[in-house]
Amino acid sequence: MSALAEVFPRGDLVGSLIIHSVYPLGRMGKPLPSGRMGGGHTTMKQCYYFLAAMAAVTLGSCSNEEIGERNILPDENGRTPITITTYLPQTTRGYNAQEATISSLSNSGGGFTIHAVNTTDRSTVINGWTYVASGDGSSSPANTSLMAYWPDDNSKVNFYAYYPADGASLSASCTPDVESGTLAITTDGTKDVMAAYASASKDDNNGSVSLQFRHLMAQTVINVLANATNMPAGTTHTLTGLTLSAPGAATLTFSSGAVVANADAAATYAFHSAETDNPVGLSTDTTTVGTAMIPASTGTGTKAQLTVDYTATINGNTRSYSRTAEVTLISGYKNQINVSVQGDMPLTINAVVENMEPIVDGHVYVDLGLPSGLLWATMNVGASKPEEYGNYFAWGETEPYYSVVGNDTIWKDGGYVWNNYKYCSSDEYMTKYVHDDRYGTIDNKWTLESDDDAATVNWGGSWRMPTNDELAELLNAAYCTQEATTVNGVSGRKFTSVSNGNSIFFPFAGSIEGTYFRLLGTDGDSWTSSLASADTKEANFFSFWNASANNYSISSRYIGMPVRAVHPAE
């Protein structure tokens, strides 16, 4: 899935405003009916709630810090402040190797600009302030004397953010129109441009909002080689010039994420200048001439004119050639333009459009800089973006116990119950993954085999479900910080790398017992591939909620839960 093929995420706010730039997460296709669930699994968080309630009886109150939540309280005038966090999940390079990374949003990178407007009375909430991000993803105004507050009447607020910040770059500029919700962009091709959008109110989600930054330019990489097929021995080709005629401006509509190139704002991008660059000898090996960030439209893209100037020396005779070709550039993608020259023949063009997100075995991942090198998927299995819940699986099963037809959910008889569980016979007798002879024949299989791994079967390649130890690495505070937040109005928990600032989001997708959801929207569960040590009928799962996350939860194997895949280091 391409992040730039999607609509900009819409975040929801509550209490204080927390703005993030994050990556996408998962769904289940169509919403399942919500409801109450019975038992089925025991978590440390449930014990925590019980103990917390007891503590409230004996102690009367406790501090916010004790719970681990970051509650932004109203000031002495009763106003609720807006706080902001940011994250950029990927890196792209520009013409002159300028990168757009999380550090680009920091003070050293010039930060980013935010405009925010009250949708009820059209009053200004944030008036083009520059914000800077810190290494942990939190952000604040560059001018430390500034503070923004939520409207008292819980009106919706639209947030428009973009990079580079106003006045921070001579190579690219962004001009917002908050009334129309658009952003006019001009660039010379050397600078990446990103933007994010959210619409929310104070009470939507305890003051938390996510802004997901997206790359708006068409990253254009041009490679050239000489085709020696059927050419006389000793033939040489030399590149003397290469330009691309394409738009120099575009307009973004924040709410939809659509980018439209301005065909009237023509520009020439000199990847190799005949006036200033030395000629380059070409061979049958590819030579990368350059990379540029060029304004282009989303969807079907924008046409551009490529001109290649070169000489060919054949049998001692040298002649100069100038060849042209039309290419298509698509906003938000890496556009690889592979050019082959051969004497006086027309150019051969092979254009490859690639997702700008890091992909392995067909799916997007995030490198959190963990000691193991493990790569985590950005979304749940069965999801098309990070905030979607994805599919729900019983442990050791690779297909859901339901199907969705139109607006109807059709359940396997009884839904997620022991009678439907693949490795359960009568009287809850387990037929595989057994370490206790009271519940089956011991086979000492403690980790799911690939045929029973929902990630491996559904995604292929080397994707698989994480083990309990790998989950513990993610939860280790030395490697990742964590916080409750929202992405596009979906509540969940974000984990941010201490070493590189990369981040992933887990939605509060709950779990399913029978045909009913448990704690949907307030708690999140995700299976590991590890069998529980205490009870062979149970397996370990990742449990997380607003206040914390826990990797020591266990549940009956028949319960339906999402799956988050991992991949070994590349």
CSV table of N, CA and C in Angstrom, one decimal, residues 209-326:
chain,number,residue,atom,x,y,z
A,209,VAL,N,-4.2,14.5,18.9
A,209,VAL,CA,-4.5,14.5,17.4
A,209,VAL,C,-3.2,14.0,16.8
A,210,SER,N,-3.4,13.3,15.7
A,210,SER,CA,-2.3,12.8,14.9
A,210,SER,C,-2.2,13.5,13.5
A,211,LEU,N,-1.1,14.1,13.2
A,211,LEU,CA,-0.9,14.6,11.9
A,211,LEU,C,0.1,13.6,11.2
A,212,GLN,N,-0.3,13.1,10.1
A,212,GLN,CA,0.6,12.2,9.3
A,212,GLN,C,1.1,12.9,8.1
A,213,PHE,N,2.4,13.1,8.2
A,213,PHE,CA,3.0,13.8,7.0
A,213,PHE,C,3.2,12.9,5.8
A,214,ARG,N,2.9,13.5,4.7
A,214,ARG,CA,3.0,12.7,3.4
A,214,ARG,C,4.0,13.5,2.5
A,215,HIS,N,4.7,12.7,1.7
A,215,HIS,CA,5.5,13.3,0.7
A,215,HIS,C,4.7,13.7,-0.5
A,216,LEU,N,4.8,14.9,-1.0
A,216,LEU,CA,4.0,15.5,-2.1
A,216,LEU,C,4.6,15.5,-3.4
A,217,MET,N,5.9,15.5,-3.5
A,217,MET,CA,6.6,15.5,-4.8
A,217,MET,C,6.7,14.2,-5.4
A,218,ALA,N,7.0,14.2,-6.7
A,218,ALA,CA,7.3,13.0,-7.5
A,218,ALA,C,8.9,12.8,-7.4
A,219,GLN,N,9.3,11.9,-6.6
A,219,GLN,CA,10.8,11.7,-6.5
A,219,GLN,C,11.2,11.0,-7.9
A,220,THR,N,12.0,11.7,-8.6
A,220,THR,CA,12.4,11.3,-10.0
A,220,THR,C,13.9,11.0,-10.0
A,221,VAL,N,14.1,9.7,-10.4
A,221,VAL,CA,15.5,9.3,-10.5
A,221,VAL,C,15.8,8.9,-11.9
A,222,ILE,N,16.8,9.4,-12.6
A,222,ILE,CA,17.1,9.2,-14.0
A,222,ILE,C,18.4,8.4,-14.1
A,223,ASN,N,18.3,7.2,-14.7
A,223,ASN,CA,19.5,6.4,-15.0
A,223,ASN,C,19.7,6.2,-16.5
A,224,VAL,N,20.9,6.2,-16.9
A,224,VAL,CA,21.2,6.1,-18.4
A,224,VAL,C,22.3,5.0,-18.6
A,225,LEU,N,22.1,4.2,-19.7
A,225,LEU,CA,23.1,3.3,-20.1
A,225,LEU,C,23.2,3.3,-21.6
A,226,ALA,N,24.3,2.7,-22.1
A,226,ALA,CA,24.5,2.6,-23.5
A,226,ALA,C,24.2,1.1,-23.9
A,227,ASN,N,23.4,0.9,-24.9
A,227,ASN,CA,23.0,-0.4,-25.4
A,227,ASN,C,24.0,-0.8,-26.5
A,228,ALA,N,24.8,-1.9,-26.2
A,228,ALA,CA,25.8,-2.3,-27.2
A,228,ALA,C,25.4,-3.4,-28.1
A,229,THR,N,24.1,-3.8,-28.0
A,229,THR,CA,23.6,-4.8,-28.9
A,229,THR,C,23.7,-4.5,-30.4
A,230,ASN,N,24.4,-5.4,-31.1
A,230,ASN,CA,24.6,-5.2,-32.6
A,230,ASN,C,25.4,-4.0,-33.0
A,231,MET,N,26.1,-3.4,-32.0
A,231,MET,CA,26.9,-2.2,-32.3
A,231,MET,C,28.4,-2.7,-32.6
A,232,PRO,N,29.1,-2.1,-33.5
A,232,PRO,CA,30.5,-2.5,-33.8
A,232,PRO,C,31.4,-2.4,-32.6
A,233,ALA,N,32.4,-3.3,-32.5
A,233,ALA,CA,33.3,-3.2,-31.4
A,233,ALA,C,33.9,-1.9,-31.4
A,234,GLY,N,34.2,-1.4,-30.1
A,234,GLY,CA,34.8,-0.1,-29.9
A,234,GLY,C,33.9,1.1,-29.9
A,235,THR,N,32.6,0.9,-30.1
A,235,THR,CA,31.6,2.0,-30.1
A,235,THR,C,31.5,2.6,-28.7
A,236,THR,N,31.5,3.9,-28.6
A,236,THR,CA,31.4,4.6,-27.3
A,236,THR,C,30.3,5.6,-27.4
A,237,HIS,N,29.6,5.8,-26.2
A,237,HIS,CA,28.6,6.8,-26.1
A,237,HIS,C,29.0,7.7,-24.9
A,238,THR,N,28.7,9.0,-25.1
A,238,THR,CA,29.0,10.0,-24.1
A,238,THR,C,27.8,10.9,-23.8
A,239,LEU,N,27.4,11.0,-22.6
A,239,LEU,CA,26.3,11.9,-22.2
A,239,LEU,C,26.8,13.3,-22.1
A,240,THR,N,26.1,14.2,-22.8
A,240,THR,CA,26.5,15.7,-22.8
A,240,THR,C,25.5,16.5,-22.1
A,241,GLY,N,24.2,16.1,-22.1
A,241,GLY,CA,23.2,16.9,-21.4
A,241,GLY,C,21.9,16.0,-21.2
A,242,LEU,N,21.2,16.4,-20.1
A,242,LEU,CA,19.9,15.7,-19.9
A,242,LEU,C,19.0,16.6,-19.1
A,243,THR,N,17.9,16.9,-19.6
A,243,THR,CA,16.9,17.8,-19.0
A,243,THR,C,15.6,17.2,-19.0
A,244,LEU,N,14.7,17.7,-18.0
A,244,LEU,CA,13.4,17.2,-17.9
A,244,LEU,C,12.5,18.5,-17.8
A,245,SER,N,11.6,18.6,-18.8
A,245,SER,CA,10.6,19.7,-18.8
A,245,SER,C,9.3,19.2,-18.1
A,246,ALA,N,9.0,19.9,-16.9
A,246,ALA,CA,7.9,19.4,-16.1
A,246,ALA,C,7.4,20.6,-15.3
A,247,PRO,N,6.2,20.5,-14.7
A,247,PRO,CA,5.7,21.6,-13.9
A,247,PRO,C,6.7,22.0,-12.7
A,248,GLY,N,6.6,23.3,-12.4
A,248,GLY,CA,7.4,23.8,-11.3
A,248,GLY,C,6.6,24.1,-10.1
A,249,ALA,N,5.3,23.8,-10.2
A,249,ALA,CA,4.3,24.2,-9.1
A,249,ALA,C,3.2,23.2,-9.1
A,250,ALA,N,2.5,23.1,-7.9
A,250,ALA,CA,1.4,22.2,-7.8
A,250,ALA,C,0.5,22.7,-6.6
A,251,THR,N,-0.7,22.2,-6.5
A,251,THR,CA,-1.6,22.6,-5.5
A,251,THR,C,-2.1,21.3,-4.8
A,252,LEU,N,-2.1,21.3,-3.4
A,252,LEU,CA,-2.6,20.3,-2.6
A,252,LEU,C,-3.9,20.6,-2.0
A,253,THR,N,-4.9,19.7,-2.0
A,253,THR,CA,-6.1,19.9,-1.2
A,253,THR,C,-5.9,19.1,0.0
A,254,PHE,N,-5.8,19.7,1.2
A,254,PHE,CA,-5.5,19.0,2.4
A,254,PHE,C,-6.4,17.9,2.7
A,255,SER,N,-7.7,18.1,2.7
A,255,SER,CA,-8.7,17.1,3.2
A,255,SER,C,-8.7,15.8,2.4
A,256,SER,N,-8.4,15.9,1.1
A,256,SER,CA,-8.5,14.7,0.2
A,256,SER,C,-7.1,14.2,0.0
A,257,GLY,N,-6.1,15.0,0.1
A,257,GLY,CA,-4.7,14.5,-0.2
A,257,GLY,C,-4.4,14.6,-1.7
A,258,ALA,N,-5.3,15.1,-2.5
A,258,ALA,CA,-5.1,15.2,-3.9
A,258,ALA,C,-4.1,16.3,-4.2
A,259,VAL,N,-3.1,16.0,-5.1
A,259,VAL,CA,-2.2,17.0,-5.6
A,259,VAL,C,-2.4,17.2,-7.1
A,260,VAL,N,-2.5,18.5,-7.6
A,260,VAL,CA,-2.7,18.7,-9.0
A,260,VAL,C,-1.5,19.6,-9.4
A,261,ALA,N,-0.8,19.2,-10.4
A,261,ALA,CA,0.3,19.9,-11.0
A,261,ALA,C,-0.2,21.1,-11.8
A,262,ASN,N,0.6,22.2,-11.7
A,262,ASN,CA,0.2,23.4,-12.5
A,262,ASN,C,1.0,23.4,-13.8
A,263,ALA,N,0.3,23.0,-14.9
A,263,ALA,CA,0.9,22.8,-16.2
A,263,ALA,C,1.4,24.1,-16.8
A,264,ASP,N,0.8,25.2,-16.3
A,264,ASP,CA,1.2,26.6,-16.8
A,264,ASP,C,2.5,27.0,-16.2
A,265,ALA,N,2.9,26.4,-15.1
A,265,ALA,CA,4.1,26.8,-14.4
A,265,ALA,C,5.3,25.9,-14.8
A,266,ALA,N,5.7,26.0,-16.1
A,266,ALA,CA,6.7,25.1,-16.7
A,266,ALA,C,8.0,25.4,-16.1
A,267,ALA,N,8.8,24.3,-15.9
A,267,ALA,CA,10.2,24.4,-15.4
A,267,ALA,C,11.0,23.4,-16.1
A,268,THR,N,12.3,23.7,-16.2
A,268,THR,CA,13.3,22.8,-16.8
A,268,THR,C,14.3,22.4,-15.7
A,269,TYR,N,14.3,21.1,-15.5
A,269,TYR,CA,15.2,20.5,-14.5
A,269,TYR,C,16.4,19.9,-15.2
A,270,ALA,N,17.6,20.5,-15.0
A,270,ALA,CA,18.8,20.1,-15.6
A,270,ALA,C,19.5,19.1,-14.8
A,271,PHE,N,19.3,17.8,-15.1
A,271,PHE,CA,20.0,16.7,-14.4
A,271,PHE,C,21.5,16.7,-14.8
A,272,HIS,N,21.7,17.0,-16.1
A,272,HIS,CA,23.1,17.1,-16.5
A,272,HIS,C,23.2,18.3,-17.5
A,273,SER,N,23.9,19.3,-17.2
A,273,SER,CA,24.0,20.5,-18.0
A,273,SER,C,25.2,20.5,-18.9
A,274,ALA,N,24.9,20.7,-20.2
A,274,ALA,CA,26.0,20.8,-21.2
A,274,ALA,C,26.9,22.0,-20.9
A,275,GLU,N,26.4,23.0,-20.3
A,275,GLU,CA,27.2,24.2,-20.0
A,275,GLU,C,28.1,24.1,-18.8
A,276,THR,N,27.7,23.4,-17.7
A,276,THR,CA,28.4,23.4,-16.5
A,276,THR,C,28.9,22.0,-16.1
A,277,ASP,N,28.4,20.9,-16.7
A,277,ASP,CA,28.9,19.5,-16.3
A,277,ASP,C,29.8,18.9,-17.3
A,278,ASN,N,30.8,18.2,-16.9
A,278,ASN,CA,31.6,17.5,-17.8
A,278,ASN,C,30.9,16.3,-18.4
A,279,PRO,N,31.2,16.0,-19.7
A,279,PRO,CA,30.6,14.8,-20.3
A,279,PRO,C,30.9,13.6,-19.5
A,280,VAL,N,29.9,12.7,-19.6
A,280,VAL,CA,30.0,11.4,-18.9
A,280,VAL,C,30.0,10.2,-19.9
A,281,GLY,N,31.0,9.4,-19.8
A,281,GLY,CA,31.1,8.3,-20.6
A,281,GLY,C,30.1,7.2,-20.2
A,282,LEU,N,29.3,6.7,-21.1
A,282,LEU,CA,28.3,5.7,-20.7
A,282,LEU,C,28.8,4.3,-21.1
A,283,SER,N,28.3,3.3,-20.3
A,283,SER,CA,28.6,1.9,-20.6
A,283,SER,C,27.3,1.1,-20.5
A,284,THR,N,27.5,-0.2,-20.6
A,284,THR,CA,26.3,-1.0,-20.5
A,284,THR,C,25.8,-1.1,-19.0
A,285,ASP,N,26.6,-0.6,-18.1
A,285,ASP,CA,26.1,-0.5,-16.7
A,285,ASP,C,25.4,0.8,-16.5
A,286,THR,N,24.4,0.8,-15.7
A,286,THR,CA,23.6,1.9,-15.4
A,286,THR,C,24.4,3.0,-14.7
A,287,THR,N,24.2,4.3,-15.2
A,287,THR,CA,24.8,5.4,-14.5
A,287,THR,C,23.6,6.3,-14.0
A,288,THR,N,23.5,6.6,-12.7
A,288,THR,CA,22.5,7.4,-12.2
A,288,THR,C,22.9,8.9,-12.4
A,289,VAL,N,22.1,9.6,-13.2
A,289,VAL,CA,22.5,11.0,-13.5
A,289,VAL,C,22.1,11.9,-12.4
A,290,GLY,N,20.9,11.7,-11.8
A,290,GLY,CA,20.5,12.5,-10.7
A,290,GLY,C,19.1,12.2,-10.2
A,291,THR,N,18.7,12.9,-9.1
A,291,THR,CA,17.4,12.7,-8.5
A,291,THR,C,16.8,14.1,-8.2
A,292,ALA,N,15.6,14.3,-8.5
A,292,ALA,CA,14.9,15.5,-8.2
A,292,ALA,C,13.5,15.3,-7.6
A,293,MET,N,13.1,16.3,-6.8
A,293,MET,CA,11.7,16.3,-6.3
A,293,MET,C,10.9,17.2,-7.1
A,294,ILE,N,10.0,16.7,-8.0
A,294,ILE,CA,9.3,17.5,-9.0
A,294,ILE,C,7.8,17.5,-8.7
A,295,PRO,N,7.1,18.6,-8.8
A,295,PRO,CA,5.7,18.7,-8.6
A,295,PRO,C,5.0,17.9,-9.7
A,296,ALA,N,4.0,17.0,-9.3
A,296,ALA,CA,3.3,16.2,-10.2
A,296,ALA,C,1.9,15.9,-9.6
A,297,SER,N,1.0,15.4,-10.3
A,297,SER,CA,-0.4,15.1,-9.8
A,297,SER,C,-0.4,13.8,-9.2
A,298,THR,N,-1.3,13.6,-8.3
A,298,THR,CA,-1.6,12.2,-7.8
A,298,THR,C,-2.5,11.5,-8.8
A,299,GLY,N,-2.8,10.2,-8.6
A,299,GLY,CA,-3.6,9.5,-9.5
A,299,GLY,C,-2.9,9.1,-10.7
A,300,THR,N,-3.3,9.6,-11.9
A,300,THR,CA,-2.6,9.2,-13.2
A,300,THR,C,-1.4,9.9,-13.4
A,301,GLY,N,-1.0,10.9,-12.6
A,301,GLY,CA,0.3,11.6,-12.8
A,301,GLY,C,0.3,12.7,-13.8
A,302,THR,N,1.5,13.2,-14.1
A,302,THR,CA,1.7,14.3,-15.0
A,302,THR,C,2.7,14.0,-16.1
A,303,LYS,N,2.5,14.4,-17.3
A,303,LYS,CA,3.4,14.2,-18.4
A,303,LYS,C,4.6,15.1,-18.3
A,304,ALA,N,5.7,14.6,-18.7
A,304,ALA,CA,7.0,15.5,-18.7
A,304,ALA,C,7.8,15.1,-19.9
A,305,GLN,N,8.6,16.0,-20.4
A,305,GLN,CA,9.4,15.8,-21.6
A,305,GLN,C,10.8,15.7,-21.3
A,306,LEU,N,11.4,14.5,-21.6
A,306,LEU,CA,12.8,14.2,-21.3
A,306,LEU,C,13.6,14.5,-22.6
A,307,THR,N,14.7,15.2,-22.4
A,307,THR,CA,15.6,15.4,-23.5
A,307,THR,C,17.0,14.9,-23.2
A,308,VAL,N,17.6,14.1,-24.0
A,308,VAL,CA,18.9,13.5,-23.7
A,308,VAL,C,19.8,13.9,-24.9
A,309,ASP,N,20.9,14.5,-24.6
A,309,ASP,CA,22.0,14.9,-25.6
A,309,ASP,C,23.2,14.0,-25.3
A,310,TYR,N,23.7,13.4,-26.4
A,310,TYR,CA,24.8,12.5,-26.3
A,310,TYR,C,25.6,12.4,-27.6
A,311,THR,N,26.8,11.9,-27.5
A,311,THR,CA,27.6,11.6,-28.8
A,311,THR,C,27.8,10.1,-28.8
A,312,ALA,N,27.9,9.7,-30.1
A,312,ALA,CA,28.2,8.3,-30.3
A,312,ALA,C,29.4,8.2,-31.3
A,313,THR,N,30.4,7.5,-30.9
A,313,THR,CA,31.6,7.3,-31.8
A,313,THR,C,31.5,5.8,-32.3
A,314,ILE,N,31.2,5.7,-33.6
A,314,ILE,CA,31.1,4.4,-34.3
A,314,ILE,C,32.1,4.3,-35.4
A,315,ASN,N,32.9,3.2,-35.3
A,315,ASN,CA,34.0,3.0,-36.4
A,315,ASN,C,34.8,4.3,-36.6
A,316,GLY,N,35.1,5.0,-35.5
A,316,GLY,CA,35.9,6.2,-35.5
A,316,GLY,C,35.2,7.5,-35.9
A,317,ASN,N,34.0,7.4,-36.2
A,317,ASN,CA,33.2,8.6,-36.6
A,317,ASN,C,32.3,9.0,-35.4
A,318,THR,N,32.4,10.3,-35.0
A,318,THR,CA,31.6,10.8,-33.9
A,318,THR,C,30.5,11.7,-34.3
A,319,ARG,N,29.3,11.4,-33.8
A,319,ARG,CA,28.2,12.3,-34.2
A,319,ARG,C,27.4,12.6,-32.9
A,320,SER,N,26.8,13.8,-32.9
A,320,SER,CA,26.0,14.3,-31.8
A,320,SER,C,24.5,14.0,-32.0
A,321,TYR,N,23.8,13.7,-31.0
A,321,TYR,CA,22.4,13.4,-31.1
A,321,TYR,C,21.6,14.1,-29.9
A,322,SER,N,20.4,14.4,-30.2
A,322,SER,CA,19.5,14.9,-29.2
A,322,SER,C,18.2,14.2,-29.4
A,323,ARG,N,17.8,13.4,-28.4
A,323,ARG,CA,16.6,12.6,-28.4
A,323,ARG,C,15.6,13.0,-27.3
A,324,THR,N,14.3,12.9,-27.6
A,324,THR,CA,13.3,13.3,-26.6
A,324,THR,C,12.4,12.1,-26.4
A,325,ALA,N,11.7,12.1,-25.3
A,325,ALA,CA,10.7,11.1,-25.0
A,325,ALA,C,9.8,11.7,-23.9
A,326,GLU,N,8.5,11.2,-23.9
A,326,GLU,CA,7.6,11.6,-22.9
A,326,GLU,C,7.5,10.6,-21.8
